[in-house]
Short mmCIF file of C-alpha atoms and ligand atoms in Angstrom, two decimals:
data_model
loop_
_atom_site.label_atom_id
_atom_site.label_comp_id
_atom_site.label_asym_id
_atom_site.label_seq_id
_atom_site.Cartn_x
_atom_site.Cartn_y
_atom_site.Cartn_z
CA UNK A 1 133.66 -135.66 60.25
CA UNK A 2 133.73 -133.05 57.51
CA UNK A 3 136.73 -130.35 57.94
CA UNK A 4 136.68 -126.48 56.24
CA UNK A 5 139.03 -124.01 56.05
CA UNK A 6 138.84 -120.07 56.61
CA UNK A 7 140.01 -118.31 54.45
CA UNK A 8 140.01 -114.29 55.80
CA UNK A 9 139.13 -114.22 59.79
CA UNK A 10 137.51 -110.54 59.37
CA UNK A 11 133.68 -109.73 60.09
CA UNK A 12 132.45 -112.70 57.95
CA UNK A 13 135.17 -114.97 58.31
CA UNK A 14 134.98 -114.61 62.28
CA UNK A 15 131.22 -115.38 61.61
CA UNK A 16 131.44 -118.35 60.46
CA UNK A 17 133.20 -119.26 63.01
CA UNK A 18 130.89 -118.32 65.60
CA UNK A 19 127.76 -120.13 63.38
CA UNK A 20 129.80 -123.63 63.54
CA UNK A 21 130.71 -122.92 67.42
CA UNK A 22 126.96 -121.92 68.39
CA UNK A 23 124.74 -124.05 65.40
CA UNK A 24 127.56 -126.92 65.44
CA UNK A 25 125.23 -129.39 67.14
CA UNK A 26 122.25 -128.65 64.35
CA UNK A 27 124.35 -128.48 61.84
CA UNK A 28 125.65 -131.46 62.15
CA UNK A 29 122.55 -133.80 63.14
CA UNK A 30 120.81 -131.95 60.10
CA UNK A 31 124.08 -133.28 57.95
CA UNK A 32 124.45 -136.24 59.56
CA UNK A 33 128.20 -135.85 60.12
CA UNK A 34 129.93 -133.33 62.38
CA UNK A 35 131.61 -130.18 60.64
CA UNK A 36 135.11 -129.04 62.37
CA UNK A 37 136.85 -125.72 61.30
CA UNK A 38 140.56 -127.37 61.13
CA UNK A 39 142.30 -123.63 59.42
CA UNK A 40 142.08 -120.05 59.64
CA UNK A 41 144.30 -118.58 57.05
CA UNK A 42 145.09 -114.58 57.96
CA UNK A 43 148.24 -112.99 57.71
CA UNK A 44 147.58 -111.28 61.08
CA UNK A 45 147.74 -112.41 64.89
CA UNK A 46 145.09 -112.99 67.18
CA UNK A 47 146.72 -114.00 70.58
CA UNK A 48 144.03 -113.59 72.77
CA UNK A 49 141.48 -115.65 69.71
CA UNK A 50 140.04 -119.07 70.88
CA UNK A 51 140.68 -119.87 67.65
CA UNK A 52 144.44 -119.27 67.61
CA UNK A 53 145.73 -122.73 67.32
CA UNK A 54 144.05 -123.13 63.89
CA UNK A 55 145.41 -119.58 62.50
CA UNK A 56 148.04 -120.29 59.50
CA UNK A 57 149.27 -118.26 57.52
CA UNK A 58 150.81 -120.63 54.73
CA UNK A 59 147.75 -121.50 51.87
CA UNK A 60 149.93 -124.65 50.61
CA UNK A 61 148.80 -126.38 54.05
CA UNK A 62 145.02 -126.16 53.65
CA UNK A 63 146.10 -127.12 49.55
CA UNK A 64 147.75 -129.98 50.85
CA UNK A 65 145.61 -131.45 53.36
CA UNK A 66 143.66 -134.22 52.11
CA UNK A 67 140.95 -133.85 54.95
CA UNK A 68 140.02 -130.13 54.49
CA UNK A 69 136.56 -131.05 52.26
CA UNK A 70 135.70 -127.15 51.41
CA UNK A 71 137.45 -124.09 51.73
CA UNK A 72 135.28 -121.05 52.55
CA UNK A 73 136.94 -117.60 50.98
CA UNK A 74 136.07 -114.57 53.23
CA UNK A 75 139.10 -112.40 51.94
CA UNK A 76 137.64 -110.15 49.50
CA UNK A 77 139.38 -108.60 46.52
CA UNK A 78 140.22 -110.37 43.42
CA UNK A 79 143.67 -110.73 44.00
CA UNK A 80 144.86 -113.42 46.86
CA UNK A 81 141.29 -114.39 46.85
CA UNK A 82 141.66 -115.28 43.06
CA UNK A 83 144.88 -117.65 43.56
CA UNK A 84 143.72 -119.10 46.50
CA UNK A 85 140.29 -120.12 44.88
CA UNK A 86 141.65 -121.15 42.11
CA UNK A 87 144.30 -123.71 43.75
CA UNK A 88 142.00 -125.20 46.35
CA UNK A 89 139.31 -126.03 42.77
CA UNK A 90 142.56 -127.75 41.68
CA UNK A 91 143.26 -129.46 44.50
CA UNK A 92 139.50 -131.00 44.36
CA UNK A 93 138.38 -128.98 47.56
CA UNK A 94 134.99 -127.10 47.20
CA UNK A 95 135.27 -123.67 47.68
CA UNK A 96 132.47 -121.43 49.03
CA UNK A 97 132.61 -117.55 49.04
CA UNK A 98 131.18 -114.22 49.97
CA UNK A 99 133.46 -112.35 47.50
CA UNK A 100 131.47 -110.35 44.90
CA UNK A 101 134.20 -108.88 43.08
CA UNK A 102 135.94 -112.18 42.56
CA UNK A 103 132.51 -113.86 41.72
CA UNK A 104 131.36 -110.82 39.41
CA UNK A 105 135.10 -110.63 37.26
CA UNK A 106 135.58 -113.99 37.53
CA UNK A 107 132.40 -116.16 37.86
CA UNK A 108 132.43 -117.76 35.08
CA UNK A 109 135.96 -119.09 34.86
CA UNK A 110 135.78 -120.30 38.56
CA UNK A 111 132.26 -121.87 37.83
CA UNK A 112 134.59 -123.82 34.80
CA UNK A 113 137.05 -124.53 37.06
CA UNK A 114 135.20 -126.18 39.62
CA UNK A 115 133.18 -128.85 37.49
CA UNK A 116 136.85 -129.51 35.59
CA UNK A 117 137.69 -130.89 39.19
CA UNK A 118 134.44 -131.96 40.12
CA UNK A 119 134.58 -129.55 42.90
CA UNK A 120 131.73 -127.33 43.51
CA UNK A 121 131.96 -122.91 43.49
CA UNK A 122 129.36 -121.23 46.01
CA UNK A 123 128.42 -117.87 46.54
CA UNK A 124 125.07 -117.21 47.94
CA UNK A 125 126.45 -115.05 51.13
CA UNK A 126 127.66 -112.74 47.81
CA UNK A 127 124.33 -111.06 47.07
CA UNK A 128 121.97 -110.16 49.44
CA UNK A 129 123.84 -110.94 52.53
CA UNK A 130 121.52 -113.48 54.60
CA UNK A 131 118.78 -113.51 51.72
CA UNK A 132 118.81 -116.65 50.02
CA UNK A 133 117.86 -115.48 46.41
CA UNK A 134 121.24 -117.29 43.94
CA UNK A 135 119.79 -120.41 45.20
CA UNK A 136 116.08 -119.76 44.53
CA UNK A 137 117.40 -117.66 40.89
CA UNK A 138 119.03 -120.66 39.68
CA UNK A 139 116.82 -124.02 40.61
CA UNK A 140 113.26 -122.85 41.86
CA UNK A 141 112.54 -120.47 39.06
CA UNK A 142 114.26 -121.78 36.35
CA UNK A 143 110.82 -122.62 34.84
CA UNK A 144 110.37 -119.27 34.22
CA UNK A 145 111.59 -116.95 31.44
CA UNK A 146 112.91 -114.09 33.18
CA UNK A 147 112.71 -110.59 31.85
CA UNK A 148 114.15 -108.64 35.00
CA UNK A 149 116.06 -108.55 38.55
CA UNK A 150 115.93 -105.54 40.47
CA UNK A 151 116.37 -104.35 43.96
CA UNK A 152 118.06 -103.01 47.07
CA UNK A 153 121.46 -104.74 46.91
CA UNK A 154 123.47 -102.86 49.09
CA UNK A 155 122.98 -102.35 52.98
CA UNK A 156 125.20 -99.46 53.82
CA UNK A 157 123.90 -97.37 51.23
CA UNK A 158 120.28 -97.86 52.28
CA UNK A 159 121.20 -97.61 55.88
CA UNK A 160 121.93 -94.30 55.11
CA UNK A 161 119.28 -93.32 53.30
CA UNK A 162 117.19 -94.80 55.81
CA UNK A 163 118.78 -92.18 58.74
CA UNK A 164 119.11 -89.31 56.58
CA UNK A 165 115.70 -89.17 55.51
CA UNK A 166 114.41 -90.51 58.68
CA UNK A 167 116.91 -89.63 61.55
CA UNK A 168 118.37 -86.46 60.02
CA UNK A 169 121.67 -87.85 60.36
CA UNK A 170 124.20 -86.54 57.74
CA UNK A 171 125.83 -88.36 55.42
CA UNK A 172 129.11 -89.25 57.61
CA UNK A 173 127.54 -89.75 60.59
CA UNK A 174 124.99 -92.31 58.80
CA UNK A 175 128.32 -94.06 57.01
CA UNK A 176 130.14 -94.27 60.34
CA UNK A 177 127.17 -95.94 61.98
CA UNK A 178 126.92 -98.35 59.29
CA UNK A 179 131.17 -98.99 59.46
CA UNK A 180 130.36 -99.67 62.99
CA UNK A 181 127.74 -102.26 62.74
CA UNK A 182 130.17 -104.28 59.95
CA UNK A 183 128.02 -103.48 57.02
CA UNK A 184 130.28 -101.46 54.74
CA UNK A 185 133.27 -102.42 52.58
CA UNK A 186 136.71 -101.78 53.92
CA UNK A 187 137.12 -99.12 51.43
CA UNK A 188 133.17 -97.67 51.89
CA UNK A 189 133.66 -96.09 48.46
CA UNK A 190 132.78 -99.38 46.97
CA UNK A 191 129.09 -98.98 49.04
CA UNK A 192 128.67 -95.57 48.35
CA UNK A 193 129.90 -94.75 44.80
CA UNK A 194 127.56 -97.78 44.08
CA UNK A 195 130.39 -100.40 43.17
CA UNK A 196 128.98 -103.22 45.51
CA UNK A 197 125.30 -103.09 43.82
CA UNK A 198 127.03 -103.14 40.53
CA UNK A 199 129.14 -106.60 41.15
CA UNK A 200 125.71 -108.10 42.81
CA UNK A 201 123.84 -107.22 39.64
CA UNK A 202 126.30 -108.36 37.62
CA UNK A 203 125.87 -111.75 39.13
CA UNK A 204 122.24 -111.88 39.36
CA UNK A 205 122.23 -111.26 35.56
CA UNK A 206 124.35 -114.12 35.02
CA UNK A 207 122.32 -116.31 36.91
CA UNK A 208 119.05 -115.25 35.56
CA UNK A 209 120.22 -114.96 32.14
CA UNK A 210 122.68 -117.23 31.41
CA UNK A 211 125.66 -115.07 30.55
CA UNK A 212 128.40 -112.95 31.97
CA UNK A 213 128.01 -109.45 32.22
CA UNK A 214 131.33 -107.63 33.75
CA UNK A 215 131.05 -104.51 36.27
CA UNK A 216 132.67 -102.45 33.62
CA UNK A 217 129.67 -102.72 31.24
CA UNK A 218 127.31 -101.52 33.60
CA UNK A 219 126.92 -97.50 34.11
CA UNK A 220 127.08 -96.94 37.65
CA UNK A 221 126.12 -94.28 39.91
CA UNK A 222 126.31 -94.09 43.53
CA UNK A 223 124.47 -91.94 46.41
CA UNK A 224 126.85 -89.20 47.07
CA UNK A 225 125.39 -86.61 45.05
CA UNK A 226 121.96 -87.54 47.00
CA UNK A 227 120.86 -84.06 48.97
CA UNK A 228 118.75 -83.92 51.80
CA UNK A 229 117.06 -81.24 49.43
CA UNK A 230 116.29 -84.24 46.95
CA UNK A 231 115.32 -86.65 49.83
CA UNK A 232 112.71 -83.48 50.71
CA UNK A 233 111.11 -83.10 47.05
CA UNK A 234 110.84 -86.83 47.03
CA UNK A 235 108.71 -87.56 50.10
CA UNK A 236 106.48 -84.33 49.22
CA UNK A 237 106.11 -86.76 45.85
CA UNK A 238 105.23 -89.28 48.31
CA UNK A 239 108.60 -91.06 47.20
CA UNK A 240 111.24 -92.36 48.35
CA UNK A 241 115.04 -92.78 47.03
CA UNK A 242 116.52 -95.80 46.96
CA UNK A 243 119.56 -96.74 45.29
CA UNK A 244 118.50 -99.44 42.59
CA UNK A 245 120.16 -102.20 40.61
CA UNK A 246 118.49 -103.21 37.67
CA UNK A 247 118.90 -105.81 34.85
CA UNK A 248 116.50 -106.12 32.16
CA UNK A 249 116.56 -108.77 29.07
CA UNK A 250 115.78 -107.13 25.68
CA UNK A 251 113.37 -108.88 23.36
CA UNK A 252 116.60 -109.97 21.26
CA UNK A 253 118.40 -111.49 24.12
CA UNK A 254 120.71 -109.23 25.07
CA UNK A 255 120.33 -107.61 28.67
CA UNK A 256 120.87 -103.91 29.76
CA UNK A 257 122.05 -103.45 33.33
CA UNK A 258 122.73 -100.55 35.51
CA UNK A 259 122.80 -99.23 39.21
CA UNK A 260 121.53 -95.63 40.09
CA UNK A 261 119.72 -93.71 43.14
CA UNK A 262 115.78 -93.99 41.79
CA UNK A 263 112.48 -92.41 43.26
CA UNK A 264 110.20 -95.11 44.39
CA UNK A 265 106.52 -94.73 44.49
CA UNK A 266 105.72 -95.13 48.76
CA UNK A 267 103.15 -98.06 46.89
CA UNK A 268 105.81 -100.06 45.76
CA UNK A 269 107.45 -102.30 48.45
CA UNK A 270 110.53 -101.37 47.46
CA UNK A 271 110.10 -98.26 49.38
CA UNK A 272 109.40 -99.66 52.27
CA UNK A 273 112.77 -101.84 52.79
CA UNK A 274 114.33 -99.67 55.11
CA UNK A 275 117.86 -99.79 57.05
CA UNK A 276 120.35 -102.52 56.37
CA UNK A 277 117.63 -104.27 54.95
CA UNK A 278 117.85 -105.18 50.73
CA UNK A 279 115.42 -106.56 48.65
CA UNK A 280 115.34 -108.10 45.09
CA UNK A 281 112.58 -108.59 42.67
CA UNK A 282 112.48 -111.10 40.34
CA UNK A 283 110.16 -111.22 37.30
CA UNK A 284 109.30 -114.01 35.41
CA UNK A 285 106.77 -115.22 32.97
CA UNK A 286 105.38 -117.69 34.99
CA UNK A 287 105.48 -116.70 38.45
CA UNK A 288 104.78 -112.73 37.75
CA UNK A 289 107.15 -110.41 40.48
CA UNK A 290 108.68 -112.42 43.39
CA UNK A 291 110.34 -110.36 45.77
CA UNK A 292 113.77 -111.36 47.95
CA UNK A 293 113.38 -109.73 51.80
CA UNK A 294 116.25 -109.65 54.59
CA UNK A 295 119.11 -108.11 56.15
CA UNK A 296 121.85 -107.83 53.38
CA UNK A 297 124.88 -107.28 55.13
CA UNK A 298 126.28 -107.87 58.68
CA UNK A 299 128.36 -110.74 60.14
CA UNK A 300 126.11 -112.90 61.37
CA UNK A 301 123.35 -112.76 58.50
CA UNK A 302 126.27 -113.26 55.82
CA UNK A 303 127.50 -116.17 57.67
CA UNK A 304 124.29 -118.12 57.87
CA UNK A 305 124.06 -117.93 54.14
CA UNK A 306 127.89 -118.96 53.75
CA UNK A 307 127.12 -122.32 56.23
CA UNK A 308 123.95 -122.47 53.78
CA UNK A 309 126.31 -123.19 51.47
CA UNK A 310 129.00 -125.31 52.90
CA UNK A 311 126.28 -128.08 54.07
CA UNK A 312 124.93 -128.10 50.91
CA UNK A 313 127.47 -128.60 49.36
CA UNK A 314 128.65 -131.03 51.93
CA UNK A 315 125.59 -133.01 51.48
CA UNK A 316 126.06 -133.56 47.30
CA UNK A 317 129.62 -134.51 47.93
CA UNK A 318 129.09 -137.35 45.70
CA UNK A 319 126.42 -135.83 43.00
CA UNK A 320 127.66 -132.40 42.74
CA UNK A 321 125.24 -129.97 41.52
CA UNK A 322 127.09 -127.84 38.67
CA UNK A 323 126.14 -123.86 38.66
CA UNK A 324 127.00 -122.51 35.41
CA UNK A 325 126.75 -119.97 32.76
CA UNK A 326 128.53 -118.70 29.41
CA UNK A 327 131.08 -116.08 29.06
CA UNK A 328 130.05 -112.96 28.65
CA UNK A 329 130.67 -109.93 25.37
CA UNK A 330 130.67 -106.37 24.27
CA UNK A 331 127.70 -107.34 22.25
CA UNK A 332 125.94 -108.52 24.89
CA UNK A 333 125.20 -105.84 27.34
CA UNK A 334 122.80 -102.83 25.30
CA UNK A 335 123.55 -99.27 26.80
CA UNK A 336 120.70 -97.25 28.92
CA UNK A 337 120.46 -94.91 26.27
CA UNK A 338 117.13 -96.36 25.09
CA UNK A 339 115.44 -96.98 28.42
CA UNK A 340 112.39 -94.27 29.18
CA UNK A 341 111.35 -93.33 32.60
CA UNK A 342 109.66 -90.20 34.26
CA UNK A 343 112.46 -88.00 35.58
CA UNK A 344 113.12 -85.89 38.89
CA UNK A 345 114.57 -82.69 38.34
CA UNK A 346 116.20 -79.84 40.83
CA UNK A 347 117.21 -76.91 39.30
CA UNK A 348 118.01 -73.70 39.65
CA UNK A 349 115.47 -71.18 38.14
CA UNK A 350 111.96 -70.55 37.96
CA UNK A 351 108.71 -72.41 36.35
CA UNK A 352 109.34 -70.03 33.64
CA UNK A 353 112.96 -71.41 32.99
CA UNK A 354 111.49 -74.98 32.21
CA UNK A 355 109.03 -74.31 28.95
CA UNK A 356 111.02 -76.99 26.92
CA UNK A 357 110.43 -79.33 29.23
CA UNK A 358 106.87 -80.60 28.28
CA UNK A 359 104.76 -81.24 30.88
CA UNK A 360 106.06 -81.34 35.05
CA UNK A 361 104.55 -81.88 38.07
CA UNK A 362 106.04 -78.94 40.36
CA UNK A 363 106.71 -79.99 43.78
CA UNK A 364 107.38 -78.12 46.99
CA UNK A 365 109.72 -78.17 49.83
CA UNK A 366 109.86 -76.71 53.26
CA UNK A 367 112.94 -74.05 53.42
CA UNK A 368 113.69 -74.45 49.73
CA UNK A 369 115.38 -71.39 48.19
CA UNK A 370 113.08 -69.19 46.03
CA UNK A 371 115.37 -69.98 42.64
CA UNK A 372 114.96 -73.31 43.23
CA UNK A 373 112.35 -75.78 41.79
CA UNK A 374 111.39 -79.48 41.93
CA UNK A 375 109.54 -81.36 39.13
CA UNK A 376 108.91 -84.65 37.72
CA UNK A 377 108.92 -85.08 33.90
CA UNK A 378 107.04 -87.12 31.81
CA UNK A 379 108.55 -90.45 30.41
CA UNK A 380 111.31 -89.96 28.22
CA UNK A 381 115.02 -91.39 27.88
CA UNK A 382 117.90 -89.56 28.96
CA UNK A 383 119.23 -88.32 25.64
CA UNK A 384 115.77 -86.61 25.15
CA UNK A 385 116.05 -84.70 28.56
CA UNK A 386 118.94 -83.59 27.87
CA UNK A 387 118.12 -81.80 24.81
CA UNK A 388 115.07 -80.79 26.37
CA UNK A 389 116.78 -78.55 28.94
CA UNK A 390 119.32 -77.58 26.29
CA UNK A 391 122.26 -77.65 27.92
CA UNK A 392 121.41 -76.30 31.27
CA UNK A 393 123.14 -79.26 34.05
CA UNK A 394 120.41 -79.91 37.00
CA UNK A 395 121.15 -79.91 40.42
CA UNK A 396 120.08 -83.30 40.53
CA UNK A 397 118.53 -86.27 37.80
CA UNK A 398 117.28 -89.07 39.35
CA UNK A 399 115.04 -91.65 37.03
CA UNK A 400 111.71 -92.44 39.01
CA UNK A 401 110.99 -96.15 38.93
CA UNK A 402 108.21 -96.71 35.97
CA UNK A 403 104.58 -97.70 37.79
CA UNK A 404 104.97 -100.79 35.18
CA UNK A 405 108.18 -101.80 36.90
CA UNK A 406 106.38 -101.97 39.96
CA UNK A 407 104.97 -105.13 42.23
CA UNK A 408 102.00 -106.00 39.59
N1 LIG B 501 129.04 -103.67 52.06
C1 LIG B 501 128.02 -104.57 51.67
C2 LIG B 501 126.67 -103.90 51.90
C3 LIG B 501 128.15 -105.84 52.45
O1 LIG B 501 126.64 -102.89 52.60
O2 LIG B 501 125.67 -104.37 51.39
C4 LIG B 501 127.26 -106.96 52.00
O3 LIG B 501 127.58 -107.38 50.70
#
């Protein structure tokens, strides 16, 4: 009999409850053992939970108990979620999590931690929801040398993207749907100001490249500034827009990283991952572009990927498999100030207006204002536009994603 602890009984937590309760029987002839959830740890109440007799609210009695094996840590925040973590490594329990703030500020030290106790550190239910792409990133293409991860990282965004552009719901009544269905944060402003993709690309940089590279290093822009006038220019580009994480490794090494609302060519799959649905290429000089494809948030998809991770891990109890990469630094991450792309432009004026521009593609809109015009630039970084439109602000800048970045 193998015994785990929850740590956190909220969407995920309660998940993984319900994936031992319904899967319990596969599970455990898979693992050869049975798997019992002995603690809950919230500070709340749930009376009227089947699960009430194993609600504590005391961490020093999952520390202390000898027969809890892992510890799965479904509180979020880098805070109790830190100390928690951090004692159960020390205590020799295996500790798998869902957390990608703890994992992308504190990866590296907690991947340290674990091997000094010979305790493993898990996190695949922390990017990509249900996908299983940390797994595949750090044993099935380590063959290749990878040059860059990019994708759809975070559900609630795209979900409403998805019923803006397609349902003509606004943007509140496209968040609220998505609070509903448990995809967003607790504080959505960590989904929508684009906070969540940057702590997922921070740890898919570290796993593809081998070293840290902390949320604060990577410029981040979210999808509230996204129009329904923007959406409209980009699908008369046949485009769509898609917020995008991307991490790219320079020639020398070092690795630029960023998150930002992109126009995707309707060619590119990309485009079509619709809903809560995310997606992440990978592209390496081997395989060429791989591409990650499932739900990436939501209770039930999360939790699969968390028991993923606790029966592995339950199954190399005695050869551990270390994960593992160095510490990051300011010389490591390069700025975006270098990186060239076409551009999409709404601004106020007329074609006349836009003569330093070089050459544009002028697109049209149904109901769009008469001093209003649409274009796409031609490649060109972002220091160069904005000398080009000398000092006149946009409406809206939004990089198109590069044909060579594309699905070869
Ligand atoms: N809020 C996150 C999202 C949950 O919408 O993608 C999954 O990490």
């Amino acid at each position: 009999m193998a015994k785990i602890a929850i740590l956190g009984f909220g969407v995920v937590g309660s998940g993984v409850a319900e994936v031992i309760r319904v899967n319990g029987a596969s599970i455990a002839q898979r693992l050869g053992v049975e798997v019992e959830l002995k603690y809950i740890l919230d500070l709340r109440d749930f009376p009227d939970s089947p699960y009430a007799d194993k609600l504590v609210k005391d961490f020093s009695i999952i520390e202390e108990d000898p027969e809890v094996d892992v510890v799965v840590e479904t509180i979020g925040g880098a805070r109790a979620a830190l100390e928690f973590t951090q004692r159960a490594l020390k205590a020799g329990k295996s500790v798998v999590s869902s957390n990608k703030e703890l994992v992308a500020t504190h990866g590296c030290e907690l991947l340290a931690l674990a091997r000094a106790h010979n305790a493993s550190y898990r996190f695949e239910a922390s990017v990509g929801g249900g996908i299983p792409i940390l797994h595949p990133l750090s044993q099935c293409l380590t063959a290749n040398r990878i040059s860059e991860v990019r994708g759809i990282l975070n559900g609630t965004t795209n979900y409403i993207l998805t019923h803006m552009i397609g349902t003509g719901l606004s943007f509140e009544e496209a968040l609220k749907e998505a609070q509903e269905r448990g995809y967003a944060e607790h504080d959505p402003t960590a989904d929508v100001e684009g906070l969540d993709a940057c702590r997922k690309i921070c740890i898919l940089a570290a796993l593809a490249f081998g070293r840290h590279v902390y949320p604060d290093q990577v410029p981040t822009e979210g999808i509230t500034k996204v129009t329904l006038a923007d959406v409209s220019y980009a699908d008369a580009a046949r485009m769509s827009i898609k917020l995008l994480g991307r991490a790219i490794q320079q020639e020398d090494g070092r690795v630029m990283a960023y998150v930002a609302p992109h126009l995707v060519r309707r060619s590119n799959p990309l485009a079509q991952v619709d809903d809560v649905f995310n997606a992440i290429t990978v592209r390496g000089n081997a395989i060429g572009d791989v591409m990650f494809y499932g739900r990436g948030a939501g209770k039930m998809p999360t939790a699969s990927a968390v028991m993923a991770d606790v029966i592995d891990v339950l199954q190399h109890r005695r050869t551990q498999r270390f994960m593992t990469w160095e510490e990051g630094g300011a010389d490591y991450v390069v700025s975006t100030d270098t990186l060239e792309s076409q551009w999409f432009l709404r601004l106020k004026g007329t074609i006349r207006d836009l003569e330093g521009l070089g050459p544009v593609t002028v697109l049209g809109r149904p109901g769009a204002p008469g001093d209003e015009i649409g274009v796409i630039t031609e490649s060109m970084t972002r220091g160069e536009l904005d000398r080009r439109l000398k000092g006149s602000a946009p409406l809206s800048a939004m990089r198109v994603l590069d044909e060579s970045a594309d699905l070869a």
